[in-house]
XYZ file of C-alpha atoms in Angstrom:
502
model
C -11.255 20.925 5.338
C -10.165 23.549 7.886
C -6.472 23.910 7.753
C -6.459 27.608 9.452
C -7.149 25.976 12.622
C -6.025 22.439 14.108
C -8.553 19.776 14.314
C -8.366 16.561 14.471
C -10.143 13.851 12.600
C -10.596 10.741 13.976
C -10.576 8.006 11.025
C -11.221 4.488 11.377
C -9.162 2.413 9.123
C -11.243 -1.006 8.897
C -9.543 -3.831 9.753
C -6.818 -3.985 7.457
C -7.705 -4.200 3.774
C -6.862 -0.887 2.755
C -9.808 -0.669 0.066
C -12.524 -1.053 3.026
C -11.320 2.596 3.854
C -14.108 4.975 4.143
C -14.016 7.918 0.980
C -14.506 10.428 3.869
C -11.423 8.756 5.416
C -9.301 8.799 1.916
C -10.321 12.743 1.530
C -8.983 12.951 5.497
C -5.606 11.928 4.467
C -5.232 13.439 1.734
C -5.652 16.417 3.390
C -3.835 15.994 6.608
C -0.650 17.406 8.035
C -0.165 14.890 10.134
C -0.675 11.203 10.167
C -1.121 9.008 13.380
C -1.474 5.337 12.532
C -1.312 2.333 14.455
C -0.673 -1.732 13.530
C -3.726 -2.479 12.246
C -4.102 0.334 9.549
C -2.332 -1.100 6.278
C 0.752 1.026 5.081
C -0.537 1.300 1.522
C -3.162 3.518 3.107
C -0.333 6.549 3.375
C 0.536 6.515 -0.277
C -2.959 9.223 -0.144
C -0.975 10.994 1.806
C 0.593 14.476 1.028
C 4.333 14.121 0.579
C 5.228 16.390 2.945
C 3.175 14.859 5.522
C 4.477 13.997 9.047
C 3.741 10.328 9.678
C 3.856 9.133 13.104
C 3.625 5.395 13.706
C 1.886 4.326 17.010
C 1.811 0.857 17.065
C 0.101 -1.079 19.654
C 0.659 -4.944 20.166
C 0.088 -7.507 23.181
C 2.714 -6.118 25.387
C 4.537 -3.854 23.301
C 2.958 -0.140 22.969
C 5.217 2.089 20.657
C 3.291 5.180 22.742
C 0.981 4.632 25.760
C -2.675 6.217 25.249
C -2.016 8.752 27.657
C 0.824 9.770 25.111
C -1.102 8.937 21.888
C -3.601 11.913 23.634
C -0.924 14.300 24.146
C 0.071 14.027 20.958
C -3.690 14.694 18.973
C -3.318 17.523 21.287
C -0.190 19.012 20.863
C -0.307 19.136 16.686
C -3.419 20.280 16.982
C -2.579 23.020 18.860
C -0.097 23.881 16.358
C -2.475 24.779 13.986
C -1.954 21.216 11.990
C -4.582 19.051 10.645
C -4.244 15.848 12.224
C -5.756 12.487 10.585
C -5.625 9.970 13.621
C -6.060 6.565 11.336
C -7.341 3.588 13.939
C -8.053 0.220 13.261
C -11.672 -0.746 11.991
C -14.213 1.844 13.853
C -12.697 4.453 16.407
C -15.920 3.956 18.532
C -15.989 0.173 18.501
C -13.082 -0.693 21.255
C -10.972 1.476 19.404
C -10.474 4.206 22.302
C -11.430 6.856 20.111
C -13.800 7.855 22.675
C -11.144 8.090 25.090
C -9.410 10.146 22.377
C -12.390 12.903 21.869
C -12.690 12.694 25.334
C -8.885 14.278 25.347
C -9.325 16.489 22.431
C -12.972 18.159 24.155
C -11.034 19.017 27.828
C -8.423 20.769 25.482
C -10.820 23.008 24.014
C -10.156 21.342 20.331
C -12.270 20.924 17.573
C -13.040 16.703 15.936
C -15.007 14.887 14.077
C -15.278 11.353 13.892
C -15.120 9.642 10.626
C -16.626 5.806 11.045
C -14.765 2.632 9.993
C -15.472 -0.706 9.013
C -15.567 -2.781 12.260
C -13.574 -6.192 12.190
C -16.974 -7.531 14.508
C -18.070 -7.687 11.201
C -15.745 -7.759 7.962
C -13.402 -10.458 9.222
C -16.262 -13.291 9.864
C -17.344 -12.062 6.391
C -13.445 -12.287 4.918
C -13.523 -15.943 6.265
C -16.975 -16.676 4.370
C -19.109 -16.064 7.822
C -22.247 -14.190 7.673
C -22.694 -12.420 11.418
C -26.599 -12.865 10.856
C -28.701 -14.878 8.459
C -32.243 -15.528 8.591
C -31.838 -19.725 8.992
C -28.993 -19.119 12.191
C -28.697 -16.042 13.600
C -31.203 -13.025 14.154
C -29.219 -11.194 16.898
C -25.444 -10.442 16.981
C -23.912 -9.269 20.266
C -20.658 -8.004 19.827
C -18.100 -7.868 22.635
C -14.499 -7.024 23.545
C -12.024 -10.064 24.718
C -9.854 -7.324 26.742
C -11.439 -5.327 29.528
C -10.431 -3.193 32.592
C -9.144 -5.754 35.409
C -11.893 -4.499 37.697
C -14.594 -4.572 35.506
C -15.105 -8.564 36.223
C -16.813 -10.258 33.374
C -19.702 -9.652 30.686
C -22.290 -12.812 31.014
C -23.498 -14.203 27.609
C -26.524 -16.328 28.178
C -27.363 -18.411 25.074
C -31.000 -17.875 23.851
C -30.528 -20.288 20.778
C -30.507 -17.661 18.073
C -27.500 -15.150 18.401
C -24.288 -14.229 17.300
C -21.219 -13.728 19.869
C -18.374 -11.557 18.320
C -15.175 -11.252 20.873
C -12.873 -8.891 19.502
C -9.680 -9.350 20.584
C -10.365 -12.576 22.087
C -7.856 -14.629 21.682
C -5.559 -14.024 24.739
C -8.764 -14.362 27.051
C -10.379 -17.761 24.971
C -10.129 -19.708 27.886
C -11.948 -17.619 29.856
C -14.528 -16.688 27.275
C -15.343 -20.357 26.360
C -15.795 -21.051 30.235
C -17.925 -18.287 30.477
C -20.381 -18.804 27.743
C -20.443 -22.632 28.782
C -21.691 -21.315 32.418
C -24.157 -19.177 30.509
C -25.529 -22.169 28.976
C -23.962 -21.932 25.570
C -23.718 -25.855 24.469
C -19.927 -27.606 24.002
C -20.989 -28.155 20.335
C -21.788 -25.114 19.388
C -19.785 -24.177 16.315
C -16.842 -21.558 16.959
C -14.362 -19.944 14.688
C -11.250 -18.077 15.553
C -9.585 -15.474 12.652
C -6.490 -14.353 12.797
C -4.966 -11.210 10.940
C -8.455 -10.975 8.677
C -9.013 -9.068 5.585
C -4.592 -9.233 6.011
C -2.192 -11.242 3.945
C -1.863 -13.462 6.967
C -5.652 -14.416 7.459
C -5.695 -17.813 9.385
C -9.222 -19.204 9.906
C -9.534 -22.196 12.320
C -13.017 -23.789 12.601
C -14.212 -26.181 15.962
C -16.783 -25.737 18.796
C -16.730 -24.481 22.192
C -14.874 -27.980 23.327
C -12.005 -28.081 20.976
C -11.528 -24.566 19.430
C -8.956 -23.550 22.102
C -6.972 -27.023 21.068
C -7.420 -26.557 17.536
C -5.624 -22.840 17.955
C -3.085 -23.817 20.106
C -2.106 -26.617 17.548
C -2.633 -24.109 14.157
C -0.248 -21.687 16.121
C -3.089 -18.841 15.650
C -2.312 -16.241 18.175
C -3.481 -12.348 18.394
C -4.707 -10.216 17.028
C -7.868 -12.244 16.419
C -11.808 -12.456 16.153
C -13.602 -14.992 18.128
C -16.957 -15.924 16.513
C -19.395 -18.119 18.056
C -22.625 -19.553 16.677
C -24.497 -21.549 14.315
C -23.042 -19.003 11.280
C -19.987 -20.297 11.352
C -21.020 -23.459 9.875
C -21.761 -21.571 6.479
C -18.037 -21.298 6.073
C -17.388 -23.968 3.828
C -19.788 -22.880 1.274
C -19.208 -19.306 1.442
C -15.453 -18.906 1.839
C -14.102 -16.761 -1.032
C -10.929 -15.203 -0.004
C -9.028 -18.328 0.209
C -10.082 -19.098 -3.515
C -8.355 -15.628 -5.207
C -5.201 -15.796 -6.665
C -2.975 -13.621 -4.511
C -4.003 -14.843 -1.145
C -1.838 -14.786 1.736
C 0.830 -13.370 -0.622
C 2.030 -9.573 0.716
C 3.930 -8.315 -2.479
C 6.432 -4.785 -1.128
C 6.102 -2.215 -3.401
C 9.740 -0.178 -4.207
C 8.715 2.099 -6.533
C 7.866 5.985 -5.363
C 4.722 6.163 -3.707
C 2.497 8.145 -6.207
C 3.526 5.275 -8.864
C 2.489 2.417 -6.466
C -1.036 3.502 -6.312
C -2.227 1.271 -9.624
C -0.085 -1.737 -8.675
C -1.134 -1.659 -5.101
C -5.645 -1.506 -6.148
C -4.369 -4.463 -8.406
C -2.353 -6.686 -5.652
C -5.759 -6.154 -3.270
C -8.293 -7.059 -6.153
C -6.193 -10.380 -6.559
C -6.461 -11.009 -2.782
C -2.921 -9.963 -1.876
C -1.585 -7.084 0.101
C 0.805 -4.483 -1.077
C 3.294 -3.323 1.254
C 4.285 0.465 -0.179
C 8.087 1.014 0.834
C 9.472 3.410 -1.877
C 13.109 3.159 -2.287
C 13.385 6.379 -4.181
C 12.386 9.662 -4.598
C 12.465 12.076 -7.692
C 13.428 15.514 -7.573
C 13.757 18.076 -10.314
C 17.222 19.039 -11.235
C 17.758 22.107 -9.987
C 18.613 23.885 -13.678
C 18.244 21.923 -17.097
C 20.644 24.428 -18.773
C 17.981 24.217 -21.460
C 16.432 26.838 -23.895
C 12.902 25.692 -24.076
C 12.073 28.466 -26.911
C 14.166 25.998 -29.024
C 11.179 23.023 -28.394
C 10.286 23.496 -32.208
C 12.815 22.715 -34.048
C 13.202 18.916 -33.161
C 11.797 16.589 -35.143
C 11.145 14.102 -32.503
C 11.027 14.340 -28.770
C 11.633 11.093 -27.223
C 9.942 10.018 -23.800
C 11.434 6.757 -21.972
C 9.059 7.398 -18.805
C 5.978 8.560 -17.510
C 8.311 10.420 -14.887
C 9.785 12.037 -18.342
C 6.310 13.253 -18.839
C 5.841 14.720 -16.041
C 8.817 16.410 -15.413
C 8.783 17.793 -19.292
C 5.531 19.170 -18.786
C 6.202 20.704 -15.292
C 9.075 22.353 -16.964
C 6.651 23.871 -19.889
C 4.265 25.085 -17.239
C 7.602 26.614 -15.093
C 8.781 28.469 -18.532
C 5.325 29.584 -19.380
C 5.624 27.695 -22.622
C 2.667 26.650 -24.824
C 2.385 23.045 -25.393
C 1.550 23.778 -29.154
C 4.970 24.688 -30.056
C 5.914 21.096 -30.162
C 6.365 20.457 -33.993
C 8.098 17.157 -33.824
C 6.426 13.447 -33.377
C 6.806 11.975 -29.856
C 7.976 8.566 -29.380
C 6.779 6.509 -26.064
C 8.537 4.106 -24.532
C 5.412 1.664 -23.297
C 1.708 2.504 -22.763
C 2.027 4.189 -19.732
C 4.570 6.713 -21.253
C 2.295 6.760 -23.538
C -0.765 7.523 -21.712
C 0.764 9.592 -19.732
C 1.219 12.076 -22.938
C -2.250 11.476 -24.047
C -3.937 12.598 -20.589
C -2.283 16.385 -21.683
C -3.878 15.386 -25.052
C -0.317 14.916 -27.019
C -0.785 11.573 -29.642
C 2.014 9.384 -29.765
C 3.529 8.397 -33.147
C 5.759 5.749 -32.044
C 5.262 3.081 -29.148
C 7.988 0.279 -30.002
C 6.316 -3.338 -29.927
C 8.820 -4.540 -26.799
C 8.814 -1.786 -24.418
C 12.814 -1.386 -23.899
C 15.040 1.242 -25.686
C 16.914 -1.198 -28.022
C 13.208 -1.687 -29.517
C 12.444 1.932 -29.672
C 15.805 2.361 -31.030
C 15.268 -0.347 -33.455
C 12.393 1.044 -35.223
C 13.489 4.726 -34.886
C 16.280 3.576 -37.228
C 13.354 3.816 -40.629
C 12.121 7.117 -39.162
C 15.410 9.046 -38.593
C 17.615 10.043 -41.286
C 20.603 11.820 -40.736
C 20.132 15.159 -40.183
C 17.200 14.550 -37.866
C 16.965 16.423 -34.469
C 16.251 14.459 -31.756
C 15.051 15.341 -28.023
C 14.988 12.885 -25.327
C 13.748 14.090 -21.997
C 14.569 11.757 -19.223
C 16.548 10.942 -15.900
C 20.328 11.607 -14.548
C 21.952 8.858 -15.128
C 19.301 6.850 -17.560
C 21.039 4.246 -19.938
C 23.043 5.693 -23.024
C 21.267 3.113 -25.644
C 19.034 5.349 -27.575
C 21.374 8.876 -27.456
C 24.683 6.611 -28.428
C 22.531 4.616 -31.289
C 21.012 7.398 -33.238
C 24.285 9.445 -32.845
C 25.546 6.887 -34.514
C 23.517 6.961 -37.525
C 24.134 10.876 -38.056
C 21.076 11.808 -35.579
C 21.382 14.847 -33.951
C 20.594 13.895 -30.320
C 19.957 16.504 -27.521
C 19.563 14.709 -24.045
C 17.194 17.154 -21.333
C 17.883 15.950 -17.673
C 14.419 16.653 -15.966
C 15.198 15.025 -12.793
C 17.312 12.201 -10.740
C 16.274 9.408 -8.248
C 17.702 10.036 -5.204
C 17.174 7.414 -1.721
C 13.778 7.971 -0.323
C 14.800 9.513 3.073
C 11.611 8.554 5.093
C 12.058 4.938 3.965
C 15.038 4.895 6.337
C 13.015 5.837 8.986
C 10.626 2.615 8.007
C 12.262 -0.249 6.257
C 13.754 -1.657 9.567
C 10.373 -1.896 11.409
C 8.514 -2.862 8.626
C 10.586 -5.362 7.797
C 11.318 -6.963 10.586
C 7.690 -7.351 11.736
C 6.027 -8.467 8.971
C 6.544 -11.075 6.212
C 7.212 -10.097 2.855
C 6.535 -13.109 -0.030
C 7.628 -11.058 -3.272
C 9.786 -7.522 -3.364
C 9.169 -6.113 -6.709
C 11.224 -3.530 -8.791
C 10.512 -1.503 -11.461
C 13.759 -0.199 -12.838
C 17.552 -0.173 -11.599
C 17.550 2.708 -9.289
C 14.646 1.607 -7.463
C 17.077 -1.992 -6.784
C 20.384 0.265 -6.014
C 19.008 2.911 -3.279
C 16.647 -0.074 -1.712
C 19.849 -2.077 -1.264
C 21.566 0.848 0.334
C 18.583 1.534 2.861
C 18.800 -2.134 3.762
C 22.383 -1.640 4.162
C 22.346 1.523 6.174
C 19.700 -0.189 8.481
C 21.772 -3.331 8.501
C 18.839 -5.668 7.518
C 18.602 -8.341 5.208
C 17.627 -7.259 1.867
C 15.233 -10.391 1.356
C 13.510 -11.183 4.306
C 12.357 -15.450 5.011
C 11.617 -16.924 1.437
C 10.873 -13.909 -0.679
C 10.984 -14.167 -3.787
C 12.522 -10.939 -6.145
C 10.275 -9.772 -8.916
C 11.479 -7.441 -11.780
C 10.062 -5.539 -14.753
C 12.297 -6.532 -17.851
C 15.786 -7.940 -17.956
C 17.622 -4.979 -17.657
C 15.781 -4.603 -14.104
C 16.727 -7.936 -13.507
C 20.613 -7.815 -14.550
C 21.236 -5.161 -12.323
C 19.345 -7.298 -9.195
C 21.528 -10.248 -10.066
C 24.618 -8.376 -10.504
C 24.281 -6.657 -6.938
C 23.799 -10.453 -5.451
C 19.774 -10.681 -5.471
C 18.176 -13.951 -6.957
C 15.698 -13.109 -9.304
C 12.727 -15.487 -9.774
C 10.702 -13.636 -11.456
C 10.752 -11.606 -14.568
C 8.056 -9.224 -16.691
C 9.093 -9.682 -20.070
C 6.155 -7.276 -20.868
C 7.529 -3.929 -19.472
C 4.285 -2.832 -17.451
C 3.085 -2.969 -13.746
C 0.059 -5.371 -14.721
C 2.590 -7.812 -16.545
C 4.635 -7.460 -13.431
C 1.710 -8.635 -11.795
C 0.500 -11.517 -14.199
C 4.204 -13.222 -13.660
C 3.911 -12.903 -10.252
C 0.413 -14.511 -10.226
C 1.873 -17.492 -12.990
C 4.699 -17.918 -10.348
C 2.714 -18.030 -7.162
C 0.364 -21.217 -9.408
C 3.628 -22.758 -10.040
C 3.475 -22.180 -13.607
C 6.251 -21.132 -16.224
């Protein structure tokens, strides 16, 4: 992609499940100076972001517009003209009533360059989320597909029914009355099966199934409001055999994410192939201390080098590459804390002796007791402030212990910016965290924001009991705990809680 010259991609989003995103719309934002987003794109989407990104939320809901579309035009305009490369992510298809054409439109009279990358519509993934098949040889052969809002003076689209179709209303919900009087004048019969979804492919999905005659009743007493499809025909009777995403284990549960947004990634694919939704909201950010005091040439004579993170890893390694020092001069063995330390090691192809059968440092600590004499020279590369258990228990036993600060957590900034938003809009069912930090600095942003830390009847899930201590001891209920210190245990416990089990 050109990033010489501002141009501005126009991505749709889909209708909400972040996997239904396009690759061509991934390798947009990945590459994009700026972001422009509105409601219906899901927030885990950004975590393909670049970090230094600018992210500008545009939000559009019945009523409420963050930025009016003039504005939303101005803006493509004005960051393109700055030479930026500007990823404009709409909801499902920027050419199905997603005013992307309106946007082009803008972007052509200002002499700018575009391209349009397509989406998956919600005309046609949300009947299919809901188990509703928009065609199908035995009910429909013809799909018409239709907006719910329109310009006041453009009257009204007739539907006539010819016994064989498909009507899709896309945001039809505030106009049902209307619509259902409509295709009743066009013929369409009262008992003609109708289904209304609500949020789909989202967390919130709400399916309600009736006909022409009681579908606006059945709505009104579900309390299903926008933003919603409107589907009308003889498909929607294949519901009840072909409904799926009601029957996967994390349904309707949105699970926020604390952890920094490059480690969210794996968690967040995991939470959407269960049927949930992540909601990424890092609490922290790690940055390199700005000098280790530490003479790498000396990497050789320690017998072990100890690694209680895959940040460690990372950090270590960026610090070899920095110094311009060859990763063969490490003599010693190298302990791992879990299997993600660990594979984080073997990915620069560096074997791990040690991986301690419970993934906590009184484990590690516990069998490094048989493999270090006194005498031994230790090196344990890790975070500012990172528990004393390991350096204080092998300097106890006569271990010479060396501790390398590589980096410190610090508040993630841009999360300020967020959390209050976020939070308030949406519902949140479990907050998860990883480690201690990540439960200290998202406590402060709620603080600073003056927002309640657990919003409705979420539920706090942690990673080990250390995790969990420090939760409890800063007044946070935890319900559920890993005792298996990995994001996919995480997960499993929060799946046994959600079925009620122990």
């Amino acid at each position: 992609m050109n990033k010489k010259k501002g141009i501005v991609y126009l991505v749709g989003a889909g209708p909400g499940d972040a996997s239904l995103l396009t690759l061509k719309g991934l390798w947009c934002l990945e590459q994009a100076d700026v972001v422009v987003f509105d409601r219906l794109a899901c927030e885990y989407m950004l975590t393909f972001c670049r970090p230094d990104a600018e992210l500008i939320y545009v939000g559009k809901e019945t009523n409420r517009h963050t930025l009016k579309q003039e504005e939303i035009n101005s803006l493509l305009v004005t960051k393109a003209r700055e030479g930026k490369v500007v990823c404009r992510l709409k909801g499902g298809d920027p050419f199905v009533f997603g005013r992307g054409g309106e946007e082009a439109e803008s972007l052509v009279d200002n002499g700018l360059p575009f391209e349009i990358v397509p989406g998956v519509t919600s005309a046609v993934a949300v009947p299919a989320y809901a188990g509703i098949p928009v065609t199908h040889r035995d009910h429909a052969s013809a799909l018409t597909v239709i907006t719910g809002h329109r310009r006041s003076d453009t009257g009204s689209i007739p539907l006539k029914e010819d016994g064989s179709a498909t009507a899709i209303y896309l945001m039809g919900y505030e106009n049902l009355n209307a619509i259902i009087s409509g295709l009743l004048d066009e013929g369409w019969k009262r008992e003609t099966p109708a289904a209304l979804i609500r949020w789909g492919t989202r967390a919130e999905q709400q399916t309600v199934v009736g006909t022409l005659a009681n579908i606006e009743d059945l709505a009104r007493d579900a309390e299903c409001g926008p933003p919603a499809v409107f589907v009308v025909g003889d498909v929607v009777t294949l519901r009840e055999k072909l409904m799926w995403r009601e029957k996967q284990p994390l349904f309707g549960k949105r699970i926020l994410i604390t952890r920094p947004r490059h480690q969210a990634r794996e968690l967040a694919q995991e939470i959407i192939l269960q049927g949930g939704e992540p909601l990424c909201l890092p609490a922290i950010e790690l940055e390199a201390t700005a000098d280790c005091g530490f003479d790498f040439s000396q990497l050789p004579i320690y017998d072990w080098l100890i690694f209680t993170s895959a940040n460690g890893v990372f950090f270590f390694l960026e610090q070899l590459r920095a110094n311009k020092i060859d990763v063969r001069c490490l003599r010693g063995k190298l302990a791992a804390i879990g299997p993600a330390t660990a594979a984080s090691l073997e990915q620069y192809g560096l074997n791990v002796d040690l991986i301690p059968k419970k993934y906590q440092a009184e484990s590690l600590l516990e069998e490094l007791k048989h493999l270090t004499p006194p005498g031994t020279k230790v090196l344990i590369p890790r975070a500012q402030g990172a528990r004393d258990v390991l350096p204080e228990g092998l300097t106890a036993q006569g271990v010479q212990v060396d501790i390398l600060t590589l980096y410190r957590a610090v508040p993630a900034l841009k999360s300020r910016e967020w959390i209050s938003g976020f939070m308030k809009d949406v519902s949140v069912d479990y907050l998860t965290f990883t480690s201690s930090s990540t439960v200290r600095s998202y406590l402060s942003l709620c603080n600073s924001e003056k927002i309640s830390p657990l919003p409705g009847e979420c539920r706090v899930a942690c990673i080990g009991p250390v995790t969990a201590a420090t939760a409890r001891e800063l007044g946070l209920p935890v319900h559920v705990v890993a005792m298996k210190f990995t994001a996919a245990d995480l997960l499993a416990a929060i799946i046994a809680d959600v079925r009620g089990e122990k």
